Short mmCIF file of C-alpha atoms in Angstrom, two decimals:
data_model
loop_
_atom_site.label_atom_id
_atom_site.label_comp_id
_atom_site.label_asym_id
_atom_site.label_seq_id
_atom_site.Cartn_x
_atom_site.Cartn_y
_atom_site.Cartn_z
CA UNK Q 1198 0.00 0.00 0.00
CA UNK Q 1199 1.67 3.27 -0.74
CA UNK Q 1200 1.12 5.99 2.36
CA UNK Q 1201 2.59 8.85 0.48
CA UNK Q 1202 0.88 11.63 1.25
CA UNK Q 1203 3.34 14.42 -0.63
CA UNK Q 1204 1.26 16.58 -3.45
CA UNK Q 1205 2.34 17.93 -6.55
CA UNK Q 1206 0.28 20.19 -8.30
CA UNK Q 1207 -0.45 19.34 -12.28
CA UNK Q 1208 -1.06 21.21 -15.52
CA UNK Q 1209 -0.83 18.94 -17.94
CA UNK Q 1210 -1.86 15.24 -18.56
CA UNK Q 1211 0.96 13.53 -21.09
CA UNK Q 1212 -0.01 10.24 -22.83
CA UNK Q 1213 1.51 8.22 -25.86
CA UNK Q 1214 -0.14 8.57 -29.48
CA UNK Q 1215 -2.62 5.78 -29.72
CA UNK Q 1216 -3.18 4.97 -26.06
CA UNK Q 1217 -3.84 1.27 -25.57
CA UNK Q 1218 -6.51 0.07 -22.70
CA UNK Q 1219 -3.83 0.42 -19.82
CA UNK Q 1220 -3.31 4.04 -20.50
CA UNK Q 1221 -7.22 4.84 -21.28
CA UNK Q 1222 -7.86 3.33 -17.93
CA UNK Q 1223 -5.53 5.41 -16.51
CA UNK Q 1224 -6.48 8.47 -17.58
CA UNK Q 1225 -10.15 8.08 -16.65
CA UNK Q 1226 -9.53 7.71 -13.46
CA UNK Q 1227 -7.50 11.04 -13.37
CA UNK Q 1228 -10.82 12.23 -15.15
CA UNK Q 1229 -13.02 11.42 -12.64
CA UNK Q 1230 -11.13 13.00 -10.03
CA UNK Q 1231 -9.50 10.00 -8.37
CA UNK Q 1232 -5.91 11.73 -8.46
CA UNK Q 1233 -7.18 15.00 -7.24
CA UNK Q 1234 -6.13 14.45 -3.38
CA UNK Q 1235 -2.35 13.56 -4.40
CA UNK Q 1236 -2.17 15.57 -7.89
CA UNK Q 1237 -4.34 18.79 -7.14
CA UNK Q 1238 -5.20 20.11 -11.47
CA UNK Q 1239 -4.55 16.40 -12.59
CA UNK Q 1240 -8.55 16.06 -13.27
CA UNK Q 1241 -8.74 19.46 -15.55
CA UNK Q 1242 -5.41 18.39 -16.94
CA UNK Q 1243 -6.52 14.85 -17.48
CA UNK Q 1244 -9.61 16.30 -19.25
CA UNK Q 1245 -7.59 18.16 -21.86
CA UNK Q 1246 -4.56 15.19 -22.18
CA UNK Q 1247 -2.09 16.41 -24.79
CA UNK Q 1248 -0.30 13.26 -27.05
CA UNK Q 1249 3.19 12.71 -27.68
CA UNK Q 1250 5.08 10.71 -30.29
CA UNK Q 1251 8.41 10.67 -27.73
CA UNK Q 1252 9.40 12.32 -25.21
CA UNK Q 1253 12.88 13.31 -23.28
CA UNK Q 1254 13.42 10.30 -20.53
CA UNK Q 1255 13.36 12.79 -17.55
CA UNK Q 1256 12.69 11.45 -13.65
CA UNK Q 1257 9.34 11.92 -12.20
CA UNK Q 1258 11.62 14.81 -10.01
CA UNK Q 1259 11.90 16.88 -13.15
CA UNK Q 1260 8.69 16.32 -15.11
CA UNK Q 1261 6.97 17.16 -11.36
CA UNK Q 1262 8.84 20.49 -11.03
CA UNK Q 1263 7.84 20.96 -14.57
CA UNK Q 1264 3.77 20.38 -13.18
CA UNK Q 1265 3.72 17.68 -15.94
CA UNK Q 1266 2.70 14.16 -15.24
CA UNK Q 1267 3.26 11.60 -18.31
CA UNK Q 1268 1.32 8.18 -18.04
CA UNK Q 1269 2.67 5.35 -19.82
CA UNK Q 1270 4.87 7.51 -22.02
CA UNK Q 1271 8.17 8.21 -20.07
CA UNK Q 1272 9.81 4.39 -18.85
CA UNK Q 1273 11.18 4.79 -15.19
CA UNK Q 1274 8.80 7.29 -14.10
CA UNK Q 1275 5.51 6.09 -11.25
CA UNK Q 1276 2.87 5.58 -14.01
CA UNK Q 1277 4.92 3.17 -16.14
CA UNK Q 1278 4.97 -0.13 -16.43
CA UNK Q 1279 8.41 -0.41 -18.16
CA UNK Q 1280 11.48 0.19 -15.83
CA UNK Q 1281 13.87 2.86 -16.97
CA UNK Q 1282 15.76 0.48 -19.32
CA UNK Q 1283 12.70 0.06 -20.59
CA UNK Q 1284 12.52 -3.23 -19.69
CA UNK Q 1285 8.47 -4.66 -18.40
CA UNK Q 1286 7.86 -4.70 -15.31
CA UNK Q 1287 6.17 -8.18 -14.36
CA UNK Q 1288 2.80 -8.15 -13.57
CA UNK Q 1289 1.74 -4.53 -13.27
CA UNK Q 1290 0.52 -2.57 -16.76
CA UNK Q 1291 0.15 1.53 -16.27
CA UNK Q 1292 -3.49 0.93 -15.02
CA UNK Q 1293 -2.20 -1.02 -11.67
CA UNK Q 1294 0.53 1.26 -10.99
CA UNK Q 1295 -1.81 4.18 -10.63
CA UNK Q 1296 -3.98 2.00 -8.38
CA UNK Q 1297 -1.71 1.41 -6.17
CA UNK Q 1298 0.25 5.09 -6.29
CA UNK Q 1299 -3.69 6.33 -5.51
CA UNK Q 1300 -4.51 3.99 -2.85
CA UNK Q 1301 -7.43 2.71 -5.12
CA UNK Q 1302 -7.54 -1.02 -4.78
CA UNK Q 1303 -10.02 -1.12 -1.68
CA UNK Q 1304 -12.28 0.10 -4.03
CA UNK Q 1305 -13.79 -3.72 -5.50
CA UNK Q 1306 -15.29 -2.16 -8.89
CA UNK Q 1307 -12.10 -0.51 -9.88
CA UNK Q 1308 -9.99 -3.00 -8.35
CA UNK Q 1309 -11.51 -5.18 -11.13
CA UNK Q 1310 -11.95 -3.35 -13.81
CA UNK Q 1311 -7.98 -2.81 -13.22
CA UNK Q 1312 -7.52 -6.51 -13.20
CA UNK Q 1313 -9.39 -6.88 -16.74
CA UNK Q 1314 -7.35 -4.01 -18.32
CA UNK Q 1315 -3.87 -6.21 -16.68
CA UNK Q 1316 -5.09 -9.29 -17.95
CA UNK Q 1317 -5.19 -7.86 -21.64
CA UNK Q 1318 -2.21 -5.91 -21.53
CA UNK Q 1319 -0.02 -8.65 -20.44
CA UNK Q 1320 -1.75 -12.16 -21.01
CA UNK Q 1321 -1.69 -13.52 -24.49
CA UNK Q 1322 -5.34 -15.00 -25.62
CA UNK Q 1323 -7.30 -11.60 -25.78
CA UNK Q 1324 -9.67 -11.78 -27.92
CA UNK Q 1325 -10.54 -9.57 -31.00
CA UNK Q 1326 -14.25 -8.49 -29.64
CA UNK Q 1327 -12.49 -6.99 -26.03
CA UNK Q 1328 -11.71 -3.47 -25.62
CA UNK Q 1329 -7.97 -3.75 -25.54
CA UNK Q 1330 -8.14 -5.26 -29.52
CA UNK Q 1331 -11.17 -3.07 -30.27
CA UNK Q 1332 -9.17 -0.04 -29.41
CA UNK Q 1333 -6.11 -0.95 -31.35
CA UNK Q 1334 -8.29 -1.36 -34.48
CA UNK Q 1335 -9.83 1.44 -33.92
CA UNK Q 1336 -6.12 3.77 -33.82
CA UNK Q 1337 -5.67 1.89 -37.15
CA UNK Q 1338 -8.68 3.17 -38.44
CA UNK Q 1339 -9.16 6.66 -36.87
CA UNK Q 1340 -6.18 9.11 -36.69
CA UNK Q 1341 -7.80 10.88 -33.88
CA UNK Q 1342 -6.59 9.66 -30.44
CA UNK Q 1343 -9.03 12.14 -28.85
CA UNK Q 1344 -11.90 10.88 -30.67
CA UNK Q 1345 -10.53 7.51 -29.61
CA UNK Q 1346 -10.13 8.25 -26.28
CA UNK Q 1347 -13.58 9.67 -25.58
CA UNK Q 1348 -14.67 6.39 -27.17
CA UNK Q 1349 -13.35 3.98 -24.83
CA UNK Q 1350 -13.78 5.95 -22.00
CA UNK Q 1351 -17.51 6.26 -22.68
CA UNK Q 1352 -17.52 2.42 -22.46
CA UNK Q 1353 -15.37 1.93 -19.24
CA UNK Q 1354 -17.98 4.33 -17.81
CA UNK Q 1355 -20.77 1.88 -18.46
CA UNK Q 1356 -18.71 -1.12 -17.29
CA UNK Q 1357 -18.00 0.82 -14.35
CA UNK Q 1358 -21.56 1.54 -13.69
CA UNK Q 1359 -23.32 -1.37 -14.22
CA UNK Q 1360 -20.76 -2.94 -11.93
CA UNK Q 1361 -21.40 -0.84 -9.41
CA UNK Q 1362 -25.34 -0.60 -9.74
CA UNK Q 1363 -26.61 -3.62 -10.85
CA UNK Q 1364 -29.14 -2.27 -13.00
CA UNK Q 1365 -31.81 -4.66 -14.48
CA UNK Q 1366 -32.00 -5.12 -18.46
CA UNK Q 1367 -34.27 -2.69 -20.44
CA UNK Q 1368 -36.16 -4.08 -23.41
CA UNK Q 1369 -34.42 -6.45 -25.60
CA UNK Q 1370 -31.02 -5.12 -27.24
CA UNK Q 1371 -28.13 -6.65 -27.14
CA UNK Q 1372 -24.53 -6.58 -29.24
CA UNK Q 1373 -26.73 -9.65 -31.39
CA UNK Q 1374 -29.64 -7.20 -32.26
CA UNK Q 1375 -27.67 -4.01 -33.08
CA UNK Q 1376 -25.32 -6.22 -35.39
CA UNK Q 1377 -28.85 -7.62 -36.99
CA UNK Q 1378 -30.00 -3.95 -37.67
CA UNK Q 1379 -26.91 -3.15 -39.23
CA UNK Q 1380 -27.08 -6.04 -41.32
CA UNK Q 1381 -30.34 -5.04 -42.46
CA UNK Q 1382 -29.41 -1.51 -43.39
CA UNK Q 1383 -26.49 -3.13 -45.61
CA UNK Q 1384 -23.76 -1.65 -43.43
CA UNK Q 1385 -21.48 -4.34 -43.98
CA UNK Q 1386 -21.27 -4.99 -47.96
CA UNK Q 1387 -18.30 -7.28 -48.17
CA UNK Q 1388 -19.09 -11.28 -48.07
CA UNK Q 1389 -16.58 -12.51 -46.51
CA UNK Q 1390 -15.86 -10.13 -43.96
CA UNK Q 1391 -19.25 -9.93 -43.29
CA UNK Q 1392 -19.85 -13.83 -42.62
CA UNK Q 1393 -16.57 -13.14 -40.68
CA UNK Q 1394 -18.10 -10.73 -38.20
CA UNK Q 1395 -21.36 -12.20 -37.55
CA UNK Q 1396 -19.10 -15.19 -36.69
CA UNK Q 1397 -17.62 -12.84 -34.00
CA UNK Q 1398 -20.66 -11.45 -32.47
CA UNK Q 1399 -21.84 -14.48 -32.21
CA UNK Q 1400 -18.70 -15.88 -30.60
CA UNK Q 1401 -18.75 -12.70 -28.02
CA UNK Q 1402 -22.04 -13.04 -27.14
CA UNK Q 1403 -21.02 -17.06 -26.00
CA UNK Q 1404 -18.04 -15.23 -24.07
CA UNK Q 1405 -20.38 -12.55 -22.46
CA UNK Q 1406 -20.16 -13.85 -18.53
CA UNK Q 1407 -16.63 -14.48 -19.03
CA UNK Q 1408 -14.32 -10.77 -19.56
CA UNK Q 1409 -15.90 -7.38 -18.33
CA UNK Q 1410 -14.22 -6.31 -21.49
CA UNK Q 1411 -15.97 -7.83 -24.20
CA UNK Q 1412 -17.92 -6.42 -26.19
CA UNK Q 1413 -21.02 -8.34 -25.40
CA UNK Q 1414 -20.67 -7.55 -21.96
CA UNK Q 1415 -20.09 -3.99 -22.51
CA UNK Q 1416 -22.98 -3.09 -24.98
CA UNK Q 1417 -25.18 -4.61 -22.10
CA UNK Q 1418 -23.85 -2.22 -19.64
CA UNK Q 1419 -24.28 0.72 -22.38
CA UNK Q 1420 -28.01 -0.21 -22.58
CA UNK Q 1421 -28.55 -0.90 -18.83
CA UNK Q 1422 -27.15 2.16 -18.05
CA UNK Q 1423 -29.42 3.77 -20.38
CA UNK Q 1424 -26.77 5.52 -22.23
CA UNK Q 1425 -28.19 7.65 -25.26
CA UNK Q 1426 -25.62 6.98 -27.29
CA UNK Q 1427 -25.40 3.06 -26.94
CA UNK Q 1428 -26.10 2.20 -30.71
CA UNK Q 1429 -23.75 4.54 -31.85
CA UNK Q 1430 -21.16 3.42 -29.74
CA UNK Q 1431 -21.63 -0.18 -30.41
CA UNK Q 1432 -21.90 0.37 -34.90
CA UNK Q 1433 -18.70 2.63 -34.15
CA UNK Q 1434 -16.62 -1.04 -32.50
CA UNK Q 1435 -18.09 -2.87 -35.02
CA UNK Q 1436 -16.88 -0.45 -37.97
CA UNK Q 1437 -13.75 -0.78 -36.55
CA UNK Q 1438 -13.86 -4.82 -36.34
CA UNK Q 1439 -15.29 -4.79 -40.22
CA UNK Q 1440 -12.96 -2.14 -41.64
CA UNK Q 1441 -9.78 -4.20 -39.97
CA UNK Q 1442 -10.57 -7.13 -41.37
CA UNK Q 1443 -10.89 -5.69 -44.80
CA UNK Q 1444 -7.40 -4.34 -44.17
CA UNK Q 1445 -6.14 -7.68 -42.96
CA UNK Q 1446 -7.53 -9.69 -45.99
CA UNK Q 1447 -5.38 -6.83 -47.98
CA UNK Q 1448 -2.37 -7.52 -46.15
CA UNK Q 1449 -2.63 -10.90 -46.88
CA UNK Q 1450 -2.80 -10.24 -50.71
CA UNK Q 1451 0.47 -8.07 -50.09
CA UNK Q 1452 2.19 -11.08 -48.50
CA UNK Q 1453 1.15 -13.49 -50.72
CA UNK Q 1454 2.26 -11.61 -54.08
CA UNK Q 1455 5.78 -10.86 -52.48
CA UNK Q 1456 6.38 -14.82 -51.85
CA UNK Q 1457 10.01 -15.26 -53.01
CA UNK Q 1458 11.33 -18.42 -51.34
CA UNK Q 1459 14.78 -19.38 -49.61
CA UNK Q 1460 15.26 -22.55 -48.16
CA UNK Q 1461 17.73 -23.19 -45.25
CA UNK Q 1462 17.59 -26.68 -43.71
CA UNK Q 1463 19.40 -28.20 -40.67
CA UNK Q 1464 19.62 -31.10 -39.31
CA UNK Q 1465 19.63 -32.84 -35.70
CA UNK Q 1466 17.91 -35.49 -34.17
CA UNK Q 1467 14.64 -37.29 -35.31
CA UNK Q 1468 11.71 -34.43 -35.66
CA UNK Q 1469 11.39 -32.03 -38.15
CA UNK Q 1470 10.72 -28.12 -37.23
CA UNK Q 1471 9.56 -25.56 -39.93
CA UNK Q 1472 10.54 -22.00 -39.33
CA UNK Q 1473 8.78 -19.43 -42.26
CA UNK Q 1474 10.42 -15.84 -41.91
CA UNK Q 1475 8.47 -12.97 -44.25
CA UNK Q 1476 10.43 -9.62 -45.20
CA UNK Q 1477 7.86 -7.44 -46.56
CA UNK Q 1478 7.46 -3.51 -47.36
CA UNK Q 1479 4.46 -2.23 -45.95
CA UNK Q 1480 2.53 0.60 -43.92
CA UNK Q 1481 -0.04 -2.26 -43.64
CA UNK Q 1482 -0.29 -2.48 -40.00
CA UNK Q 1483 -2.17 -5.89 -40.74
CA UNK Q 1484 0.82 -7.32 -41.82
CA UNK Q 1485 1.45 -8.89 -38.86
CA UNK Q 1486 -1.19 -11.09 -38.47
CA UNK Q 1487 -2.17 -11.93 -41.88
CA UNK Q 1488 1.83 -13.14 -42.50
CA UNK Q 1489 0.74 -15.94 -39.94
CA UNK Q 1490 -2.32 -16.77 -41.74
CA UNK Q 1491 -2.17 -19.78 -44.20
CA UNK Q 1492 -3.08 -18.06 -47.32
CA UNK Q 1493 0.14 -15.79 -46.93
CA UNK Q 1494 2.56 -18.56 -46.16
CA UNK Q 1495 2.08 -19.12 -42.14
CA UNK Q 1496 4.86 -17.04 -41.13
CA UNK Q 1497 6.29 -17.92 -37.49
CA UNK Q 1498 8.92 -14.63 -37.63
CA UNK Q 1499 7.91 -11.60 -39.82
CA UNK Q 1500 10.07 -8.78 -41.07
CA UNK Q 1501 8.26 -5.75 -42.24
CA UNK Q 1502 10.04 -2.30 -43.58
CA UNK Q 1503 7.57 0.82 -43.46
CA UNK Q 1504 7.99 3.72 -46.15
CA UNK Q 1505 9.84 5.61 -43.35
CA UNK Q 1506 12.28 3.07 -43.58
CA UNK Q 1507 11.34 1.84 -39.78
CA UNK Q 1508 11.52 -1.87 -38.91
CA UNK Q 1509 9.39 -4.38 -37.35
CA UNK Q 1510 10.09 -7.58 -36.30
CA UNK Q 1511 7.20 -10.15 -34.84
CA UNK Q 1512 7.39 -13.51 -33.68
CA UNK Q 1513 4.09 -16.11 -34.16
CA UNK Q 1514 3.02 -16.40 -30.48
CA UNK Q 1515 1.71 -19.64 -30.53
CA UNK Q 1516 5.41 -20.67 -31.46
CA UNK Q 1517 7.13 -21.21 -28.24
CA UNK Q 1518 10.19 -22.48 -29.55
CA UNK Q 1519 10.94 -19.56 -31.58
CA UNK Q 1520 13.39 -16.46 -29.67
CA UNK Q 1521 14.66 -13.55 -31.62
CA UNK Q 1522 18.26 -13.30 -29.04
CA UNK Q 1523 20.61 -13.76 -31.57
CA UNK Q 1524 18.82 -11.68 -34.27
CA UNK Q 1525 18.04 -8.79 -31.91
CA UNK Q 1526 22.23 -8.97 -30.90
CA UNK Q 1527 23.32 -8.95 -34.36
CA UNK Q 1528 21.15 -6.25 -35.80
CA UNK Q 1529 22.20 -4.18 -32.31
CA UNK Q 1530 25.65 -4.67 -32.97
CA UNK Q 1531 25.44 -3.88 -36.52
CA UNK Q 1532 23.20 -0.84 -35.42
CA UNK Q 1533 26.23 0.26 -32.84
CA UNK Q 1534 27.96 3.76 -33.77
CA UNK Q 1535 31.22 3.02 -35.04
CA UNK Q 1536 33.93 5.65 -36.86
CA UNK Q 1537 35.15 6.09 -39.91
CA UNK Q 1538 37.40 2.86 -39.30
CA UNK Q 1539 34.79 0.36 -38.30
CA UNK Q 1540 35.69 0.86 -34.66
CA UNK Q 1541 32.95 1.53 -32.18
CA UNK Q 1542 32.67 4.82 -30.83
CA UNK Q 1543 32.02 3.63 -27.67
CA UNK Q 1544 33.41 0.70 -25.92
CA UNK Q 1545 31.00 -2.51 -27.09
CA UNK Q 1546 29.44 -5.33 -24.09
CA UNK Q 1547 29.35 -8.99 -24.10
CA UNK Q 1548 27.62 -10.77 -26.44
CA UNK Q 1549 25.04 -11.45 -24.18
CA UNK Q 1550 24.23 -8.25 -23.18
CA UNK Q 1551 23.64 -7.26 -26.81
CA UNK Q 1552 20.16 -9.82 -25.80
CA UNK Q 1553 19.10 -8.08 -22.94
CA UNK Q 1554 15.38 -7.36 -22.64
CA UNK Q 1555 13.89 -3.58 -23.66
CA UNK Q 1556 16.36 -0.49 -24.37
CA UNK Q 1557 19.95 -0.80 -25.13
CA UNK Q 1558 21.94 2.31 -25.00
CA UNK Q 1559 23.34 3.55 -27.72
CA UNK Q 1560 20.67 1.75 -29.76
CA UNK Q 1561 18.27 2.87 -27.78
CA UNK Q 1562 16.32 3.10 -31.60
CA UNK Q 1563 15.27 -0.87 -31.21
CA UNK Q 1564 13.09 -1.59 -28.09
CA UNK Q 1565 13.21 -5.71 -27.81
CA UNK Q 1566 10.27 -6.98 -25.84
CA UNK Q 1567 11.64 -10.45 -25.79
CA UNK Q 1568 8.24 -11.83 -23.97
CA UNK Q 1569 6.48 -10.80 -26.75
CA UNK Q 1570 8.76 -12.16 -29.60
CA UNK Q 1571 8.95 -8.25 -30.83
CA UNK Q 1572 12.07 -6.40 -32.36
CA UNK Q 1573 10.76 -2.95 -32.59
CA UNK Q 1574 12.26 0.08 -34.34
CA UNK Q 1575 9.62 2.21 -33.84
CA UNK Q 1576 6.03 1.79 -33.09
CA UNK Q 1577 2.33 3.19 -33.44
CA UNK Q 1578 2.51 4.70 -29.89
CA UNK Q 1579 6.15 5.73 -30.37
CA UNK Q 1580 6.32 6.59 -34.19
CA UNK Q 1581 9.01 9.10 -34.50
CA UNK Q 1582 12.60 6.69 -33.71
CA UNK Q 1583 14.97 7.23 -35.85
CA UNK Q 1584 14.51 4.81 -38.80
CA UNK Q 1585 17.21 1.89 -38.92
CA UNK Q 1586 20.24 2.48 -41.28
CA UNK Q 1587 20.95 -1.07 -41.98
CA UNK Q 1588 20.00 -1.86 -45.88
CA UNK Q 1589 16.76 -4.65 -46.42
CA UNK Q 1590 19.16 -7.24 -47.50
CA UNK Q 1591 21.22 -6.99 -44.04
CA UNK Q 1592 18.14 -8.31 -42.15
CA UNK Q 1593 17.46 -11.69 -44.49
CA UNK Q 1594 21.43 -11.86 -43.78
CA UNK Q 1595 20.72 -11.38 -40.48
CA UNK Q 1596 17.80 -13.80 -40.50
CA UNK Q 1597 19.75 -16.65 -42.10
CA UNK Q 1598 23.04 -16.25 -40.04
CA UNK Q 1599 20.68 -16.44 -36.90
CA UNK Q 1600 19.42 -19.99 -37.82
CA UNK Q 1601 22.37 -21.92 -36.12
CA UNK Q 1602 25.04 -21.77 -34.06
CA UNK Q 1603 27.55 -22.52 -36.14
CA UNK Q 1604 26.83 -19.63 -38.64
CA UNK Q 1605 26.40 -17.29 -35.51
CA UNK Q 1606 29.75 -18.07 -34.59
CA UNK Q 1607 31.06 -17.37 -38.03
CA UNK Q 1608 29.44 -14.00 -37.99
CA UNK Q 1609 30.66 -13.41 -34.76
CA UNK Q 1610 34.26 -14.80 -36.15
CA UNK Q 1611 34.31 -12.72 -39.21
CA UNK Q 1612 33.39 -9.25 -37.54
CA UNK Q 1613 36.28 -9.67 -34.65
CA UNK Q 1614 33.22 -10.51 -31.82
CA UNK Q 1615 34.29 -12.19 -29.25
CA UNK Q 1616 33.36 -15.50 -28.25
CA UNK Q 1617 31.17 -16.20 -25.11
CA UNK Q 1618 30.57 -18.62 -22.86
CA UNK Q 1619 27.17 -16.70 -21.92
CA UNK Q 1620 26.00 -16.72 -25.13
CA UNK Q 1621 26.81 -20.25 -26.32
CA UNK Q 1622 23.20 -22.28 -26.15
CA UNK Q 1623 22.58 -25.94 -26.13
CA UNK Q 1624 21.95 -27.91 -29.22
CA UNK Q 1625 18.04 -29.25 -29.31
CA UNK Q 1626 17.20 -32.05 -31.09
CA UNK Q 1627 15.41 -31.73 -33.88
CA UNK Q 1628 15.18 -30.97 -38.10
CA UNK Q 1629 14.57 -27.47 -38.99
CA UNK Q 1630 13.33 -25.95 -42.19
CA UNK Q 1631 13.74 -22.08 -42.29
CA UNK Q 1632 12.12 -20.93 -45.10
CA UNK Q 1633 12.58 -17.21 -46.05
CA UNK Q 1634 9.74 -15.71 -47.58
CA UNK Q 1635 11.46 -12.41 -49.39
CA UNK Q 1636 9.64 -9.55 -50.84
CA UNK Q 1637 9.72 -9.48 -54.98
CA UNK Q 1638 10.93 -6.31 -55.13
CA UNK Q 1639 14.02 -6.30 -52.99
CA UNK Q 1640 15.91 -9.20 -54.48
CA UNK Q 1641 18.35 -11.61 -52.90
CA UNK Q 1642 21.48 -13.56 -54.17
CA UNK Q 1643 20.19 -17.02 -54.12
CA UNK Q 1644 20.96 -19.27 -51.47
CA UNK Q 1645 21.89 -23.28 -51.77
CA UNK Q 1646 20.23 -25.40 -49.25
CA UNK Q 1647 22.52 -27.03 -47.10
CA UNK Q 1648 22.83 -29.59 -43.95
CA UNK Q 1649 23.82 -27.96 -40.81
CA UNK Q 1650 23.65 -28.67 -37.14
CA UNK Q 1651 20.93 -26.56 -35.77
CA UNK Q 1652 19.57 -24.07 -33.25
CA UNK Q 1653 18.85 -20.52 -33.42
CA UNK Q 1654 17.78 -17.74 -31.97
CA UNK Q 1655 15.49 -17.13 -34.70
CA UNK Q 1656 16.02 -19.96 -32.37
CA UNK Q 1657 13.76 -22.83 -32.43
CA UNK Q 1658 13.58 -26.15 -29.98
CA UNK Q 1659 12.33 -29.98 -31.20
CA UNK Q 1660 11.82 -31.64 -28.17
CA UNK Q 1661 10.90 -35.08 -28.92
CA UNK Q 1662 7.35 -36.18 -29.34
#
């Protein structure tokens, strides 16, 4: 429980650009007044939040003498859940750390709606019809983060009320019938999207006793609580369920007409392990999950290289053998400032320490959120990092060096790196087929399959059946 009773008066509210659930929370609770006793202004200020695409990592000593309070936008300071490495911190998300800061958790109906908004941010299995994944589609849709905001704060209030109150159903509606209506006005032309998302509804109206945050549950609250505005609210999370999946059936056309194949194999032990990597160029922030989908070659790691020039790089979750380490060290060492001789500016770590979990100074332009299985140079909630300098063809290089040890330690051997113990792994047992996927348009030399031991870190383990 924290007892400190110190206040610091507030003028302005900082979040990142397209807030996700934690941060939303957050903020409302500023809103409604809830930091007023610690944070005297923090409810006007949290009323008129300003947005930033990245912002100077400051101490919560400087951005309070400054009568600023950031929320889930400055790592290291109280409302953050990433340490100031930017490293996660386990099991807390920006919503829980301003419960406990504000002494909220005696309070049952916040205590859990803050659970919920945990349990999405940090638990994989969240499902497309919950808030958390409603509000990402909607920042891909809408450009707006305060229409956005207002949005999902409208529907928190609900879920917050009907907690609270109890109150009893009035008439008939429900996330089924509004969906119906819609259907009947023709709002949602496209056939297979549309057989799609009444496949959904359906599915969240099954889930509706199980997460305060899905959308079954939620348009329930908006109607119990009366809420003038419920239809509209409820057509504007369905736009944004039908207009994503029209981009994600797009992105999967993208990945499918940039198929260009490579095919690495490696052998060990008795069972066979298929690893598909896809380098794409795209603003498509679909990419990601339609690169996993059959139809676009099931990738388990994908590559993708905005117009900016940023890079993304995502691991298929439901692969648990699959760890980025020795990619995410060779593109940070690659990434490392060196001089005009190839020498490093300044002095370089262990190998190991080029694998270390969030922000790596002075690379500090590629977040790793190893958990996750994400490389990220740049981000919708953090767009403006510098983009990477390393050339498209560096990362399938990177890709295919990373796909066993033995051509990790000839990188390593070729560039002068030093060898290890830390960062030598264990051989599983196991065959493994990488298969690079390569975008048409950025050509590769081609590459000879050959037999060598394996293990990776595009790593990937064959335990024995």
């Amino acid at each position: 429980m924290n007892t400190n009773t110190k206040q610091t008066a507030i003028q302005h509210v900082v979040t990142h650009t397209a807030p996700h659930l934690d941060e939303v929370a957050s903020l409302r609770l500023f809103q409604k007044g809830y930091g007023e006793r610690l944070f005297p202004g923090s409810t006007e200020a949290a009323s008129r939040v300003l947005f930033t695409e990245g912002m100077q990592q400051k101490d919560d000593t400087f951005y309070d003498s400054i009568k600023m309070m950031p929320i889930g936008c400055v790592p290291g300071t109280r409302f953050n859940d990433k340490d100031k490495d930017g490293r996660r911190i386990p099991a807390v998300c920006t919503t829980t750390k301003v419960m406990e800061y504000l002494n909220l958790n005696e309070d049952k109906v916040l205590k859990r709606i803050a659970d919920d908004v945990l349990r999405c941010d940090t638990e994989p299995g969240v499902k497309n019809t919950e808030l958390a994944e409603l509000i990402k589609m909607g920042h891909r849709r809408v450009k707006d983060d305060t229409i956005m905001l207002k949005w999902a704060t409208a529907l928190l209030d609900a879920v917050h009320s009907q907690i609270t109150f109890g109150f009893a159903p009035i008439g008939r509606r429900t996330l089924q019938t509004e969906f119906d209506r819609l259907l009947d006005a023709g709002r949602f032309p496209d056939d297979r999207v549309r057989g799609k998302l009444a496949n959904m509804v359906k599915e969240s109206m099954e889930r509706k006793d199980e997460s305060i945050m899905e959308l079954s549950f939620i348009a329930d609250c908006l109607f119990r609580t009366s809420n003038p505005d419920a239809g509209d609210l409820i057509q504007f999370a369905l736009d944004h369920i039908y207009e994503d999946q029209l981009m994600f059936w797009q992105a999967v056309e993208e990945c499918r007409q940039s198929n260009d194949r490579h095919v690495i194999r490696s052998f060990d032990g008795e069972r066979p392990r298929d690893l598909r990597v896809l380098f794409v160029k795209s603003d498509n922030q679909n990419i990601i999950r339609a690169s996993r989908h059959r139809e676009a070659g099931g990738a388990g790691v994908t590559i993708i290289r905005n117009s900016k020039g940023n890079v993304t790089v995502f691991t298929d979750r439901r692969r648990s053998d699959v760890c980025l380490d020795e990619f995410v060290a060779m593109v940070r060492w690659l990434e490392w400032p060196k001089d005009s001789s190839g020498g490093p500016t300044t002095p370089m770590p262990i190998w190991k320490e080029f694998q270390v979990d969030g922000v790596m100074e002075p690379v500090s332009q590629w977040y790793y959120h190893k958990r996750a299985g994400q490389l990220l140079n740049g981000s919708l909630s953090f767009p403006n990092k510098p983009a990477s300098q390393m050339a498209s063809q560096a990362f399938i290089d990177v890709a295919r060096a990373a796909s066993n040890p033995r051509e990790v330690n000839e990188w390593k051997r070729v560039r002068g790196v030093s060898r290890c113990e830390d960062s030598a792994k264990p051989q599983p047992k196991g065959l493994t087929k990488i298969e690079l996927i390569l975008e048409v348009n950025d050509p590769v030399p081609a590459v000879s399959v050959s037999e060598v031991p394996t293990q990776s870190a595009i790593s990937v383990s064959a335990a024995k059946e």
